[in-house]
Every structure is written in C-alpha cells, then in structure tokens.
Short mmCIF file of C-alpha atoms and ligand atoms in Angstrom, two decimals:
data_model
loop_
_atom_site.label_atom_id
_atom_site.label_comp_id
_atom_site.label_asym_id
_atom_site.label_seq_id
_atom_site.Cartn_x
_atom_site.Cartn_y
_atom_site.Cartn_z
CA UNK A 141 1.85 90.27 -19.22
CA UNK A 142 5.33 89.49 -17.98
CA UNK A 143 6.05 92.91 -16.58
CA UNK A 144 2.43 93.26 -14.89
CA UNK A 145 3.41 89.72 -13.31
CA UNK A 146 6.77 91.08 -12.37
CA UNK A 147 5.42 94.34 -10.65
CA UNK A 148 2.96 92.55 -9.12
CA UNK A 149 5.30 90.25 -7.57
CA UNK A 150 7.50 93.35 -6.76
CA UNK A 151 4.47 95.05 -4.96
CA UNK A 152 2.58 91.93 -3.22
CA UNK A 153 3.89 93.54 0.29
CA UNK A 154 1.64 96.98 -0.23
CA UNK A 155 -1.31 94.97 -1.69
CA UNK A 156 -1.09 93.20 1.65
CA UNK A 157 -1.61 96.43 3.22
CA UNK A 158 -4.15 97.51 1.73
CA UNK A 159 -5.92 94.79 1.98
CA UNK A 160 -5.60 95.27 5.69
CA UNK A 161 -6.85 98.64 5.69
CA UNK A 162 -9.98 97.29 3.57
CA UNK A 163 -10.58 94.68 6.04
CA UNK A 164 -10.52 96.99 8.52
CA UNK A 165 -14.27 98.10 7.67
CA UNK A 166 -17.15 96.27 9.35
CA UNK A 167 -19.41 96.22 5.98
CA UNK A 168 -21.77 94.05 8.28
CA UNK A 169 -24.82 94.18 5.17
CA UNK A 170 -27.61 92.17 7.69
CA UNK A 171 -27.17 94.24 10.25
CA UNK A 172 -28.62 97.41 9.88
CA UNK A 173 -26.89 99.24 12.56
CA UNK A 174 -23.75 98.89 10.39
CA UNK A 175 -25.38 100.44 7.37
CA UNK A 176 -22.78 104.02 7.94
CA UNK A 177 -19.94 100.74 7.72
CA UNK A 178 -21.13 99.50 4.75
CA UNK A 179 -21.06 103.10 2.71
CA UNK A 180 -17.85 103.51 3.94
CA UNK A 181 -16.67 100.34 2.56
CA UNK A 182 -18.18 101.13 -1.21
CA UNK A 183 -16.94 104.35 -0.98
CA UNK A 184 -13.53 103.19 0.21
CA UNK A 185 -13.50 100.51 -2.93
CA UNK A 186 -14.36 103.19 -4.99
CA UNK A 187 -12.02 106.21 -4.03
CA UNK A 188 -9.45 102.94 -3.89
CA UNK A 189 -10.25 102.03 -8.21
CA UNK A 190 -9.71 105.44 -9.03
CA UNK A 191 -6.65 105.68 -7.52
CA UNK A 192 -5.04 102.73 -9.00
CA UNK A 193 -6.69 104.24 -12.28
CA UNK A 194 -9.54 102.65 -13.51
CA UNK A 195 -11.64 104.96 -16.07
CA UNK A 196 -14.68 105.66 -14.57
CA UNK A 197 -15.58 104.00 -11.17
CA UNK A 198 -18.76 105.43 -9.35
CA UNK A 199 -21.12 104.11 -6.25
CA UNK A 200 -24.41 104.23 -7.50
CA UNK A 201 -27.28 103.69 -4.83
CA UNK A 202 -30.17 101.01 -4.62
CA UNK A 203 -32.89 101.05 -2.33
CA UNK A 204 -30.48 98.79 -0.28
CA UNK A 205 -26.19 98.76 -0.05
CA UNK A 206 -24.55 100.85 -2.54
CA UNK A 207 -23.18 98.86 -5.72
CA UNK A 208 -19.90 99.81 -6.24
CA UNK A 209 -19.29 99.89 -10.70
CA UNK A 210 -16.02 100.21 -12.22
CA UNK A 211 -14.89 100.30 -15.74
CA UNK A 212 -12.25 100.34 -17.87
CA UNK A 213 -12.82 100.20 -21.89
CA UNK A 214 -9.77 99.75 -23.91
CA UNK A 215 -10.31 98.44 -27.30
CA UNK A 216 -14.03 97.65 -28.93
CA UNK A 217 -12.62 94.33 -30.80
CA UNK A 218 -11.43 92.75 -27.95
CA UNK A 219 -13.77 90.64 -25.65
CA UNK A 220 -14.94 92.22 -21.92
CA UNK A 221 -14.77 90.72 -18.81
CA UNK A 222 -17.12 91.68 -16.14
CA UNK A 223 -15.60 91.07 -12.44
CA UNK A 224 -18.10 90.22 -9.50
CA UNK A 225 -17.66 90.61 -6.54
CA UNK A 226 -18.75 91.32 -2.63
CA UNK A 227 -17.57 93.65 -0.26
CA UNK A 228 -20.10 93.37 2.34
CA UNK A 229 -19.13 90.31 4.87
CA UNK A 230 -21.29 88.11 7.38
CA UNK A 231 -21.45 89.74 11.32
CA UNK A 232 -18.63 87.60 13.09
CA UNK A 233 -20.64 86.59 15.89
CA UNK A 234 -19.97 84.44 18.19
CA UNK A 235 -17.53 87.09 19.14
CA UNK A 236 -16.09 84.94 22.12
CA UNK A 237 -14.47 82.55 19.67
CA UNK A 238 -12.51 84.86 17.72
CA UNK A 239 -8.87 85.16 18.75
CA UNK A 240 -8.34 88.51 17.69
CA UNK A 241 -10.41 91.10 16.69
CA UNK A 242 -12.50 90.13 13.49
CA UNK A 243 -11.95 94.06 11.99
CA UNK A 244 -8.54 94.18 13.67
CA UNK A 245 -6.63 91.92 10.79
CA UNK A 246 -3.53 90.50 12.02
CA UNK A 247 -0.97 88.37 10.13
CA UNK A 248 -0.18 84.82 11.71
CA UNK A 249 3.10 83.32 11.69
CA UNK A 250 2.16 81.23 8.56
CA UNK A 251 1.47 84.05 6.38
CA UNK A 252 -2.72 83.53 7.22
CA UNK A 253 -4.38 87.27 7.71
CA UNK A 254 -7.08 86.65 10.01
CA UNK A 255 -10.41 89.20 9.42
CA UNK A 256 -13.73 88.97 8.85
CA UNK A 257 -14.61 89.12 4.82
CA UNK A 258 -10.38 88.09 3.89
CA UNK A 259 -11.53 84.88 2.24
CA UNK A 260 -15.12 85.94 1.54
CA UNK A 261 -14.96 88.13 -0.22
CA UNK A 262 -13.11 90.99 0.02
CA UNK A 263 -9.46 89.20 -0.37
CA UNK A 264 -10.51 87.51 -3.32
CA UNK A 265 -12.09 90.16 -5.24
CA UNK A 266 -9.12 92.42 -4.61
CA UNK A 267 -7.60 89.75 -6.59
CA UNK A 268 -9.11 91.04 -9.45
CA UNK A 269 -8.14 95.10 -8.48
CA UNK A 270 -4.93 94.01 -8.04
CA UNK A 271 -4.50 92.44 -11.44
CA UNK A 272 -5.59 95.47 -13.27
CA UNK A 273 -3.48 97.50 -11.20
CA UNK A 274 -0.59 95.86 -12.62
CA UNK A 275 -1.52 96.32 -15.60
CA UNK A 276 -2.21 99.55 -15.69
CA UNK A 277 1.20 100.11 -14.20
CA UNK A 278 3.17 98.31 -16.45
CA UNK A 279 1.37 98.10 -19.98
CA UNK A 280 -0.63 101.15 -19.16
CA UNK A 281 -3.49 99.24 -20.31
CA UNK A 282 -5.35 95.76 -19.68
CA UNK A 283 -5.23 93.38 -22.49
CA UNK A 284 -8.67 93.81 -22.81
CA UNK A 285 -12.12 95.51 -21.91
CA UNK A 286 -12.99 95.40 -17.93
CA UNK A 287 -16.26 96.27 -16.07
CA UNK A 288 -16.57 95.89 -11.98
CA UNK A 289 -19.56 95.28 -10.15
CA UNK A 290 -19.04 95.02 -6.66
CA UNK A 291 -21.74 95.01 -4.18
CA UNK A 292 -22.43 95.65 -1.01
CA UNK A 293 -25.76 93.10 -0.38
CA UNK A 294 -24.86 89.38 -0.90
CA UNK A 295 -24.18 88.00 3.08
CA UNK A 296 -28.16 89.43 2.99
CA UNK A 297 -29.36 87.95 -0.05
CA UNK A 298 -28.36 90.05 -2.53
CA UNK A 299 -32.47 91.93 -2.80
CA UNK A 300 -31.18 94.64 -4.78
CA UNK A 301 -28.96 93.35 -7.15
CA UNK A 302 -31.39 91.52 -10.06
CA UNK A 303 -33.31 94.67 -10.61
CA UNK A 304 -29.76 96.20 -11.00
CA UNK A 305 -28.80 94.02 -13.29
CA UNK A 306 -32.40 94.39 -15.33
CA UNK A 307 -31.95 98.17 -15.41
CA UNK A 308 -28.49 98.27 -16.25
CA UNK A 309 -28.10 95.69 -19.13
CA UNK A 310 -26.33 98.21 -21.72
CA UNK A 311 -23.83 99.28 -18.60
CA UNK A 312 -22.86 95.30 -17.90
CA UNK A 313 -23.31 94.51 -21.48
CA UNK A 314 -19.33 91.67 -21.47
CA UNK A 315 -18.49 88.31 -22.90
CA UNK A 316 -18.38 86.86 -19.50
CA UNK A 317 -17.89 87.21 -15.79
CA UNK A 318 -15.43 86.44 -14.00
CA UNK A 319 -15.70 85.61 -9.80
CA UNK A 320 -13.44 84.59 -7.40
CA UNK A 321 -15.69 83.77 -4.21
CA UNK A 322 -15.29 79.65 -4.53
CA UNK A 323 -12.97 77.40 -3.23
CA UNK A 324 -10.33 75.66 -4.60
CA UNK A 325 -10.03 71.94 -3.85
CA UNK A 326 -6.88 72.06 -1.72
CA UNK A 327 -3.74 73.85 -1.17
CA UNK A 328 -1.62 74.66 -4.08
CA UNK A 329 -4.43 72.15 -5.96
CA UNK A 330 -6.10 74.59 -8.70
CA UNK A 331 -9.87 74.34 -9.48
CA UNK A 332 -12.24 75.89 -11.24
CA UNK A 333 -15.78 75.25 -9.79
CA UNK A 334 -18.41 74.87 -12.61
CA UNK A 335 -21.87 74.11 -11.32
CA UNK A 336 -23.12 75.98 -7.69
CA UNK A 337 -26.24 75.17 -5.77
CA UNK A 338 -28.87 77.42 -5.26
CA UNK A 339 -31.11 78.10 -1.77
CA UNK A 340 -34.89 78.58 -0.39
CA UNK A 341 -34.92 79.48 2.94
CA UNK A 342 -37.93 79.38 4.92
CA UNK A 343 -39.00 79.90 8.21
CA UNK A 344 -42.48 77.96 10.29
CA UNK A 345 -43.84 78.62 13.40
CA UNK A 346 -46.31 76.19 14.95
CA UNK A 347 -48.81 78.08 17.88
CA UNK A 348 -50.57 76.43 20.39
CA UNK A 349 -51.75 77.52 23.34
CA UNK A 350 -51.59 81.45 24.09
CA UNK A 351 -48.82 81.09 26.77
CA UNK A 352 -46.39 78.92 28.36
CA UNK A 353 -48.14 76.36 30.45
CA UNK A 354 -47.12 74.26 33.46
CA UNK A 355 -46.51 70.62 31.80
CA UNK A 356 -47.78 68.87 34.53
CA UNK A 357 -50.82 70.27 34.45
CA UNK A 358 -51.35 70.58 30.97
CA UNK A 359 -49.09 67.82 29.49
CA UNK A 360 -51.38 65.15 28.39
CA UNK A 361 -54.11 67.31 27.50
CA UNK A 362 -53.07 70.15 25.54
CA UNK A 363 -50.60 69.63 22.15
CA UNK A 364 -46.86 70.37 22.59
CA UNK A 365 -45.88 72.68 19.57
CA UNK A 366 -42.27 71.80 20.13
CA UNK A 367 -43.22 67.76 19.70
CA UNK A 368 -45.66 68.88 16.92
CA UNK A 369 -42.88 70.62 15.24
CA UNK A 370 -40.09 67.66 15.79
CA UNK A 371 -42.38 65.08 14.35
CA UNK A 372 -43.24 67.18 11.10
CA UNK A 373 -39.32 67.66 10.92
CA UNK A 374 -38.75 64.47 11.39
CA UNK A 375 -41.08 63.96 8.44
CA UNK A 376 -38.79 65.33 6.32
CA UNK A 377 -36.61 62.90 5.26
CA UNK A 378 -36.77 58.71 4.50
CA UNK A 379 -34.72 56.35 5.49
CA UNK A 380 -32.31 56.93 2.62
CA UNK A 381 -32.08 60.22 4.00
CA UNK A 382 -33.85 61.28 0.91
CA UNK A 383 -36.29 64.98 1.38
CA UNK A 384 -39.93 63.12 1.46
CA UNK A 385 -41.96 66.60 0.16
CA UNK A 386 -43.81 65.81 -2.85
CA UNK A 387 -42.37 66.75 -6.11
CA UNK A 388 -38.80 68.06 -4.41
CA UNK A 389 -36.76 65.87 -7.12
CA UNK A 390 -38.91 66.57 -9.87
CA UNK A 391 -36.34 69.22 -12.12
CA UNK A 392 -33.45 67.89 -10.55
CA UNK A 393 -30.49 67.98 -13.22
CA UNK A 394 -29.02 64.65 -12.48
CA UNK A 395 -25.31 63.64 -12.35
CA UNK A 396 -23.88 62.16 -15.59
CA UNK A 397 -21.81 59.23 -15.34
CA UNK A 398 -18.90 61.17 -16.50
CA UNK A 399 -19.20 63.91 -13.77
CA UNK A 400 -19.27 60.73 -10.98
CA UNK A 401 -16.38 58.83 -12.40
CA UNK A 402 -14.95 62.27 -12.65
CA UNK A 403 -15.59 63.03 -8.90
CA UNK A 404 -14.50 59.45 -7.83
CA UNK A 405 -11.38 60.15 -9.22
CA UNK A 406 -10.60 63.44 -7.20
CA UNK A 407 -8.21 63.41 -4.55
CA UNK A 408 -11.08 63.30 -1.46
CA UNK A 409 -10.85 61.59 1.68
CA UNK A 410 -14.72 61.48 2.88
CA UNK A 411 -13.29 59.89 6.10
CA UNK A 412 -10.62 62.22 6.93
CA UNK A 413 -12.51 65.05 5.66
CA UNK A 414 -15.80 63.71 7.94
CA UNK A 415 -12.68 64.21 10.86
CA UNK A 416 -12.01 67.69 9.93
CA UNK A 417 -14.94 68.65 11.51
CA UNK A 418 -15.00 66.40 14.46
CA UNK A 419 -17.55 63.83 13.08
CA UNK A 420 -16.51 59.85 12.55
CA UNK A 421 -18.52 58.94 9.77
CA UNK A 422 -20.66 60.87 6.76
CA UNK A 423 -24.56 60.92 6.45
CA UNK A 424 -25.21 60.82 2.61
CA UNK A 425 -28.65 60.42 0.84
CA UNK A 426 -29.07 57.34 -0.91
CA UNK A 427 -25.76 55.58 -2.38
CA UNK A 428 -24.56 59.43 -3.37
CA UNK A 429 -21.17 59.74 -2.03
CA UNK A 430 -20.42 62.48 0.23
CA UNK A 431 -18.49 64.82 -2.40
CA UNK A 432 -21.98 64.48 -4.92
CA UNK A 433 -24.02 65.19 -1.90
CA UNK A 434 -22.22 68.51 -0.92
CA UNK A 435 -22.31 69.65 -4.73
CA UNK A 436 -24.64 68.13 -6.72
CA UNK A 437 -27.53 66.91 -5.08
CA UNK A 438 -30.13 68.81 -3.39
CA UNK A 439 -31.05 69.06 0.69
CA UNK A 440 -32.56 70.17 3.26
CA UNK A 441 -31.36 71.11 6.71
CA UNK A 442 -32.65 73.02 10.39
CA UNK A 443 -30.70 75.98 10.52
CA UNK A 444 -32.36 76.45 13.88
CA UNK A 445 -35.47 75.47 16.30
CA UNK A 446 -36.65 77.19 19.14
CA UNK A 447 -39.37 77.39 21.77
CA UNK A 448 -39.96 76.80 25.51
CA UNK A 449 -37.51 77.07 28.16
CA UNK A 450 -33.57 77.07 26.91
CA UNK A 451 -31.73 78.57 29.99
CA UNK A 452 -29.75 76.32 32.70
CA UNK A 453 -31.74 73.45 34.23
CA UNK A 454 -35.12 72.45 34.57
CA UNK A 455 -37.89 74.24 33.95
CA UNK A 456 -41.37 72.11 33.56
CA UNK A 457 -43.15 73.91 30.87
CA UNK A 458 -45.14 73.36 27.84
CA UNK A 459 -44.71 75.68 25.42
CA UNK A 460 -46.75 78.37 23.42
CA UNK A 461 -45.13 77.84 19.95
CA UNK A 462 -42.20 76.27 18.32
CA UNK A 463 -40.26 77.82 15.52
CA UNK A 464 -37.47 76.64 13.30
CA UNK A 465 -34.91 77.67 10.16
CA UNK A 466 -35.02 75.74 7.47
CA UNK A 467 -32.65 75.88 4.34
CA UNK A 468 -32.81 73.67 0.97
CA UNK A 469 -29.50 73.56 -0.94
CA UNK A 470 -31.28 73.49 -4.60
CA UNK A 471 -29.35 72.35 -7.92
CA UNK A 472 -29.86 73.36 -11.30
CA UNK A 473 -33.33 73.47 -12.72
CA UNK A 474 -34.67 73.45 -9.23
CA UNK A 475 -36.88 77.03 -8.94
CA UNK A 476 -36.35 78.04 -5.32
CA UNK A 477 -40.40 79.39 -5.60
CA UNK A 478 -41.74 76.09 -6.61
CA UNK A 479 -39.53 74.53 -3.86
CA UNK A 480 -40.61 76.98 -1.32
CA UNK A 481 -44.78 76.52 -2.33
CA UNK A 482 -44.03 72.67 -1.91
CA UNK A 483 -42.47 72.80 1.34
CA UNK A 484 -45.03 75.04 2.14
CA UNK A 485 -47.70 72.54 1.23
CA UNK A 486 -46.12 69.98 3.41
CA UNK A 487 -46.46 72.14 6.31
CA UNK A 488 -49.79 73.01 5.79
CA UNK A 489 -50.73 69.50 4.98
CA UNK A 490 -49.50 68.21 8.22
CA UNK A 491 -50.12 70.82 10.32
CA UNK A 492 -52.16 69.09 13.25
CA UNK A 493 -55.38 70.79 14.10
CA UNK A 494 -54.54 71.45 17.61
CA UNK A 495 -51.89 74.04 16.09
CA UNK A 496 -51.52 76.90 14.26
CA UNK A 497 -48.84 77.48 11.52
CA UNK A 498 -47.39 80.13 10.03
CA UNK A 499 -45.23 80.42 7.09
CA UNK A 500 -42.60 82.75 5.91
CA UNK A 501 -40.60 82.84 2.51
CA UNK A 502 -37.14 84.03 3.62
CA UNK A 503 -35.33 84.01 0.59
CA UNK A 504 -34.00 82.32 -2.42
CA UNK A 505 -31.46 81.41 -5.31
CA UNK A 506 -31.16 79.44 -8.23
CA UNK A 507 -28.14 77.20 -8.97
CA UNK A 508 -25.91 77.44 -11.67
CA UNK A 509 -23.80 75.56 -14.05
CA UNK A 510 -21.23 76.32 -16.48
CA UNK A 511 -20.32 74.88 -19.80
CA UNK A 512 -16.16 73.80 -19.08
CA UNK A 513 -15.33 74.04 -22.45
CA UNK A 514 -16.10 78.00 -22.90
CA UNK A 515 -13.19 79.68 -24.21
CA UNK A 516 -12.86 81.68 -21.06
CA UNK A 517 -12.94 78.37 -18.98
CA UNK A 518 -10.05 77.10 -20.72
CA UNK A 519 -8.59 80.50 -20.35
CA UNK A 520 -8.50 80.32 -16.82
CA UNK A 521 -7.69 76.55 -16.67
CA UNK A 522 -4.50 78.16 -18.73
CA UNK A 523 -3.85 80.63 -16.26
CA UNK A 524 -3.81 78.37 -13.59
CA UNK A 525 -1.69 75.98 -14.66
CA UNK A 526 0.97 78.50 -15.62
CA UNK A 527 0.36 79.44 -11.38
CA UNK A 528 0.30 76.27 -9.72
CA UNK A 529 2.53 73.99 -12.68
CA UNK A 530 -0.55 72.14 -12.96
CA UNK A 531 -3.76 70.95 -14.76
CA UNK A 532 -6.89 72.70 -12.49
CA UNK A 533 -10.09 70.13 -11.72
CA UNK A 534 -13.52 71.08 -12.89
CA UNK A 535 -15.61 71.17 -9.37
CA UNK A 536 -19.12 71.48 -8.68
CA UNK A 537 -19.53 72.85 -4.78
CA UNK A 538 -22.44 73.24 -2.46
CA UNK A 539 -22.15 77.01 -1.74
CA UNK A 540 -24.66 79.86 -3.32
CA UNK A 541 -23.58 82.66 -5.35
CA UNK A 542 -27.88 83.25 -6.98
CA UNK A 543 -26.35 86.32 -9.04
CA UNK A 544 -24.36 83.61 -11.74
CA UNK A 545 -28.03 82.42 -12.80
CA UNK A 546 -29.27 85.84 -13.19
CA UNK A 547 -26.07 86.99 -15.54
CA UNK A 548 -27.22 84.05 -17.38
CA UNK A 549 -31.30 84.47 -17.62
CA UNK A 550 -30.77 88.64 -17.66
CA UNK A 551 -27.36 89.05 -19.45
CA UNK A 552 -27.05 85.71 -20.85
CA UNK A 553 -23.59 85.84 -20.18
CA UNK A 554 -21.66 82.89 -18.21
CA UNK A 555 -19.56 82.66 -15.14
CA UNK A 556 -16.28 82.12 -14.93
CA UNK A 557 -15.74 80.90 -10.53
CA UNK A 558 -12.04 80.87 -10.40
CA UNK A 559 -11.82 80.66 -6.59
CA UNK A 560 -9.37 80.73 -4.13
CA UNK A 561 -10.40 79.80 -0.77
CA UNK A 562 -9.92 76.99 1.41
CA UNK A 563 -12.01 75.01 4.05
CA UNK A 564 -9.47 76.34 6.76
CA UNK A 565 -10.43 79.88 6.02
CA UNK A 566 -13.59 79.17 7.92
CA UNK A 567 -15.87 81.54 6.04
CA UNK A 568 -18.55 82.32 8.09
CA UNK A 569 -16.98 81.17 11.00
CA UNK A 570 -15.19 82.82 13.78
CA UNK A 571 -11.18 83.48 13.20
CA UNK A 572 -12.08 83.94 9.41
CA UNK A 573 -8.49 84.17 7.22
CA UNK A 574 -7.11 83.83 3.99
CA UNK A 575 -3.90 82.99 3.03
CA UNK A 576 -1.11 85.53 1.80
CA UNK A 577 0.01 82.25 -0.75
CA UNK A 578 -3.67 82.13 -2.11
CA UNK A 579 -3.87 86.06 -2.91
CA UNK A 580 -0.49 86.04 -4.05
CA UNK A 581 -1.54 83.42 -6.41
CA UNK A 582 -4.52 84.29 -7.47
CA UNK A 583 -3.17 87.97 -8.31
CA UNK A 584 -1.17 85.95 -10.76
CA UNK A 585 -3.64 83.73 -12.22
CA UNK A 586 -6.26 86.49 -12.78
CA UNK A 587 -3.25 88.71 -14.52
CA UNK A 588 -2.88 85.74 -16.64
CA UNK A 589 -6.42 85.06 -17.20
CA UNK A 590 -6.72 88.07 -19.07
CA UNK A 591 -4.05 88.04 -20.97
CA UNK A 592 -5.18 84.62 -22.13
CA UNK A 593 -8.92 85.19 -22.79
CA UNK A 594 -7.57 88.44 -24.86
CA UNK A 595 -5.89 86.17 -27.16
CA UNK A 596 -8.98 83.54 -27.90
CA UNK A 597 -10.80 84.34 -31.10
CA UNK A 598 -13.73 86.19 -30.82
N1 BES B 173 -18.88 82.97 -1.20
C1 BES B 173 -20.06 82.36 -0.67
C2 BES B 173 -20.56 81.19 -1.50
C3 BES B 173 -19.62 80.03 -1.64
C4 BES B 173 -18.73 79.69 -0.64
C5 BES B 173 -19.68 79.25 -2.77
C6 BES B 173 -17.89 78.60 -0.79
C7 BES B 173 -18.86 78.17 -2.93
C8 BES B 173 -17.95 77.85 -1.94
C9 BES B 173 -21.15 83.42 -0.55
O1 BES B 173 -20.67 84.60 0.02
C10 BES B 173 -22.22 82.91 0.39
O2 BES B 173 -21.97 82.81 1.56
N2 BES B 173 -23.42 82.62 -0.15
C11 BES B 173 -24.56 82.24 0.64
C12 BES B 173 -25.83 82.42 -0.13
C13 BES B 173 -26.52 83.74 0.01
C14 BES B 173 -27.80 83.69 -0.81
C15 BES B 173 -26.76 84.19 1.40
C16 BES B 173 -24.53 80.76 0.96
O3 BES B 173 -24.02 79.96 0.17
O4 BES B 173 -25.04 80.43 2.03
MN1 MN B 174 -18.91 85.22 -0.86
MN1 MN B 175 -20.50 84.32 2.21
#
C-alpha cells in the first residue's frame, strides 16, 4: 500500500490530465443528439482501463448508453469489491451562466477544475481508476478482487441498468460496492453517507378549453387551468408543511433518536447554510430540523409549471392548459410506484370537472440505507481517517443514486458511498468543479480502502 500511495502522490499531476481530457467529452445521456458523445466517452473509459491494465475491460451495449465493465480477479479467497460509477453527466444548460466552457475544463487559481461531470461523476469515479492504477504499478496487483461497472445512463434515470444487473448476476457476483458520487460534509471533514433518498417523478397536465382565450371575455365564465392547477398544488401540503396525499407517510422508516441526537451534534449551521443560497430563513416540515428534512424525511416539490402567456408584459389571456413537474424525494421503505398511484389518485380526485387531466409516470427510485457497522464501512471509515487525520461522520443525504437498492434487492450486496464532493461544486449547476484537494484525497483514501477491506476476515 505504501508504494501505490507514494506513486500515486508522485503521479497526481498526469491523473489531472487525464482527467481533463475525460472531461473533455460531452456524454450529455438525456439528450439524444449527444448519443455519438456518449459512445465516445465509454469507449474512451474503456480503451483508458486497459491501458492502465485492468484484465478484461469491455463496453457491452443495452438498448440505451453503453455500460462500460471492468475487471480485475486476483486471488479467489480474498473479498471483491465492485466500483460504481457514472460517466454520463447532466446538459450544462443555462449556458449563459457558465464562465468558461462546460467541456473546455480549465484549472482556477485555487486548484478547482471547472467542467461539466468533474464532481458528478466522472472526477470521482476516476478516483477509483486511479487507485488501481497505482496498484497495479507498484504491487503489480490490487490487494484484492475488483469489478467496474460504469455506466453511461444515470443523469436519465438509469432505464437500462436493473435489467443489467438481473442478467448479469454471475458477472457482478462481489462482497460489496463501493461509490464515490456523495458528498462529504465539508472541506477536509470526511463522511461516509449511509442512507440516500429515493425519487417519483411525475408530470400533470390540466386541459380546459381548446385554445387560448381572451380573459376578458371569457374570465368569469370559463375555468382557468392555470388557477385550477395552483389550487390543487397548493393542496399539497398542510400547514406544517407536511405532503397532505393520503397514505404518503405510511412506510416511512422513521428517524431513531440516536440518528437525531447524532445529527444535532454535526457541525451544521441551518442559518448560514439557509445564506449560502441567498435565502434568510429555512422552511422545514413539522419540528424536523433542516439537516433531517434534506436527508431523512420525505417531500415533495414543483420542478416546474407552465401555461399561458410567459414572454415580456401583458398579455390578457386565459389559458388552454396548465402543466407542471413534480418530484417526491422518497426514504427508505417508500415504493416510488405506490407513491406515484397515490399522487395520482389525488389528482384525479380533485380534478375539477370543468378540466381535463392527464397523468404521466416519469420515473422513479427507491432509497437506500446502509448498515455502518459492515466491515467494509469501517474499512473506509479507516481509510479516511488515515487521509484527513480524522474520525469520518456517518451522513444520511437527500440526493438519489436508485441503483444502491437494486445491488441490494438483485445482488444483495451493500453500498459502500464514500463521497467526495462539496456543495460548492454545484453539481448540476452551471460552472460545475471539483477540487484537485478532493481527488487527490480521495485517490488516497480509496487506495487505502482496499488495502483495509483486504485485511478484514472473511
Ligand atoms: N450523484 C448524484 C446523486 C447525489 C448527489 C447523491 C449528491 C448525494 C449527494 C446523482 O448523479 C444524481 O444526480 N441523481 C439524481 C437521481 C436520478 C434518478 C436522476 C438525483 O438525485 O436527482
Ligand atoms: Mn452522480
Ligand atoms: Mn447527478
């Protein structure tokens, strides 16, 4: 381990590069006209495992995005590890906000490289590539057995990937997984993030009449889809900010004591963090604080409404239809399809009957948690603290990664999340970076993570 750390250390300048080169690639996965991009990218992950000399690598097709699968077997006895990962990234728009060039990387004067996909995900699962690398450098081999699976579909909603995983179960057959595409809770402030949310996405559309009308001669007679809309939104939640469809808390795993006196205790500001995003004070459900409500509890929130007139000024019209977004952040034991057929029954029990609704089910994920004291938790809670010189916190966070509760249900293997992004990388967001610290030190803590998890008992 000490030499792989060592050359890795030696040889963090080319990994930047290459990193660079990767992010280079606009592996847009929504968007179909970047479909050529996306090969590219799988291809370029691929030709890029081989060369650093992983066993057998190969992109193997799906109706969708390629899946990129590595492996590289050393020694039946000792435990596998199967790395996750994503090498597709969001589309950068709004374009107009980005500083630079979102496939252009550049490298700011505090170390940041600025790209689309650095944080999420492609800079963190190169983590993992670079680890073996220096392995495979130094040692010649990994301490222990390694499988890749990289794909090329998650911005989209992964579609492809569970019947993957179902037809492949001898091929992905490992003790656990191991992803880094979480967060950690601040700089140089280790974490390991334990329990995830999961999502159903849906979108309505309330029609009225067959056109735009003129809303003075109309208004007052004719239903406004738009108000129509509003007021069953507004429906949504109570006073307590609480989601009002029937039966939405009814699986909810609940918060134990211990995991709120836990969070209580964590270093979070909900005031100054509430300021980080230009906002004086936080909107919580109930008496949950704002660090429970982003990673434990469930909600629901318009991603997006639309209808009538949007351009500049006035234009008096009442319009045809109304249609809005609408995501639910699920936690564990919440099934996104029973979610979705209740919020679907709320619709269609309030739809007025001036209107007409329709209903789609975009798509879904369940939430996940993790037992902390599996031996390849406290293998990476090892590694990190031999990084950062300190204990790591066990976090639950509010973000979706659906495939950790299929490796469960289909593999029933766990998931390690040993992230390493930050709020300030703005995932998602325009001017999208990661910090050369947080791949430099994550390079180390995965190196170490597998040294460590070779060494627990099997
Ligand atoms: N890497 C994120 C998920 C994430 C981010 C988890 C930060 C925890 C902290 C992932 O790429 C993502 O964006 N997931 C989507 C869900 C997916 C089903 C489209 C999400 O959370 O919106
Ligand atoms: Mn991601
Ligand atoms: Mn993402």
């Amino acid at each position: 381990m000490q030499s792989a750390l060592q050359h890795a250390s030696h040889h963090f300048p080319d990994y930047v590069q290459e990193l660079i080169d990767l992010l280079k690639i606009q592996s847009i996965s929504t968007d179909s006209a970047y479909a050529g991009e996306v090969r590219r990218c799988a291809v370029w992950m691929a030709d890029h495992m081989k060369a650093i000399g992983i066993n057998k690598v190969e992109v193997m097709d799906t109706p969708g995005h390629p899946i990129v699968y590595g492996e590289h077997l050393v020694d039946p006895s000792k435990p596998t590890v199967l790395v996750y990962g994503h090498y597709d990234v969001q589309p950068p728009d709004p374009l107009d906000l980005w500083e630079s060039d979102p496939f252009e990387p550049i490298i700011k004067e505090d170390g940041r490289i600025v790209a689309r996909g650095s944080s999420d995900d492609k800079g963190q699962v190169f983590i993992h590539l670079k680890a073996i690398e220096a392995y495979l450098k130094t040692d010649g081999v990994p301490p222990l057995n390694l499988k890749f699976i990289i794909e090329g579909e998650e911005e989209s909603g992964s579609v492809n990937l569970t019947p993957f995983i179902e037809k492949h179960k001898e091929l992905l057959k490992a003790d656990v997984v191991v992803i880094s595409d979480t967060s950690m809770f601040a700089r140089g402030v280790p974490s390991i993030t334990y329990g995830l949310r999961g999502l159903a996405y849906v979108e309505v559309k309330l029609t009225g009449p067959d056109r735009d009308l003129h809303s003075g001669m109309y208004g007052g007679g004719i239903h406004n889809p738009l108000n129509a809309l509003a007021k069953m939104i507004a429906g949504l939640h109570d006073e307590d900010h609480q989601v009002t469809i029937e039966g939405f808390y009814d699986n909810v795993l609940d918060l134990t004591q211990e995991e709120r006196d836990t969070f209580a205790a964590l270093p979070f500001n909900p005031a100054e963090w509430a300021a980080s995003v230009g906002v004086d004070v936080t909107k919580t459900e109930g008496e949950y604080t704002a660090y429970e409500g982003t990673s434990a509890r469930p909600t629901l929130d318009v991603n997006g409404i639309w209808g009538g007139y949007q351009g500049e000024g006035a234009k008096t019209v009442l319009p045809s239809y109304a249609g809005a977004k609408i995501s639910m952040r699920l936690v564990p034991n919440q099934q996104p399809d029973e979610i979705t057929a209740k919020i679907k029954a709320y619709f269609e029990a309030n739809v007025p009957p001036t209107m007409k609704l329709e209903f789609k089910d975009l798509h879904g994920g369940k939430g996940a948690i993790v037992d902390t004291k599996h031996p390849a938790m406290q293998a990476a809670a090892k590694a990190l603290e031999d990084t950062y010189g300190k204990k790591p916190f066990f976090t639950r966070e509010g973000g979706s990664i659906p495939v950790v509760a299929e490796f469960k249900e289909i593999l029933g293997i766990d998931t390690v999340l040993m992230g390493f992004g930050l709020d300030e990388d703005a995932i998602h967001s325009p001017n999208e970076s990661f910090g050369q610290d947080r791949f430099r030190e994550g390079i180390l803590s995965a190196i170490r993570f597998l040294s460590h998890y070779a060494e627990t008992p099997a």
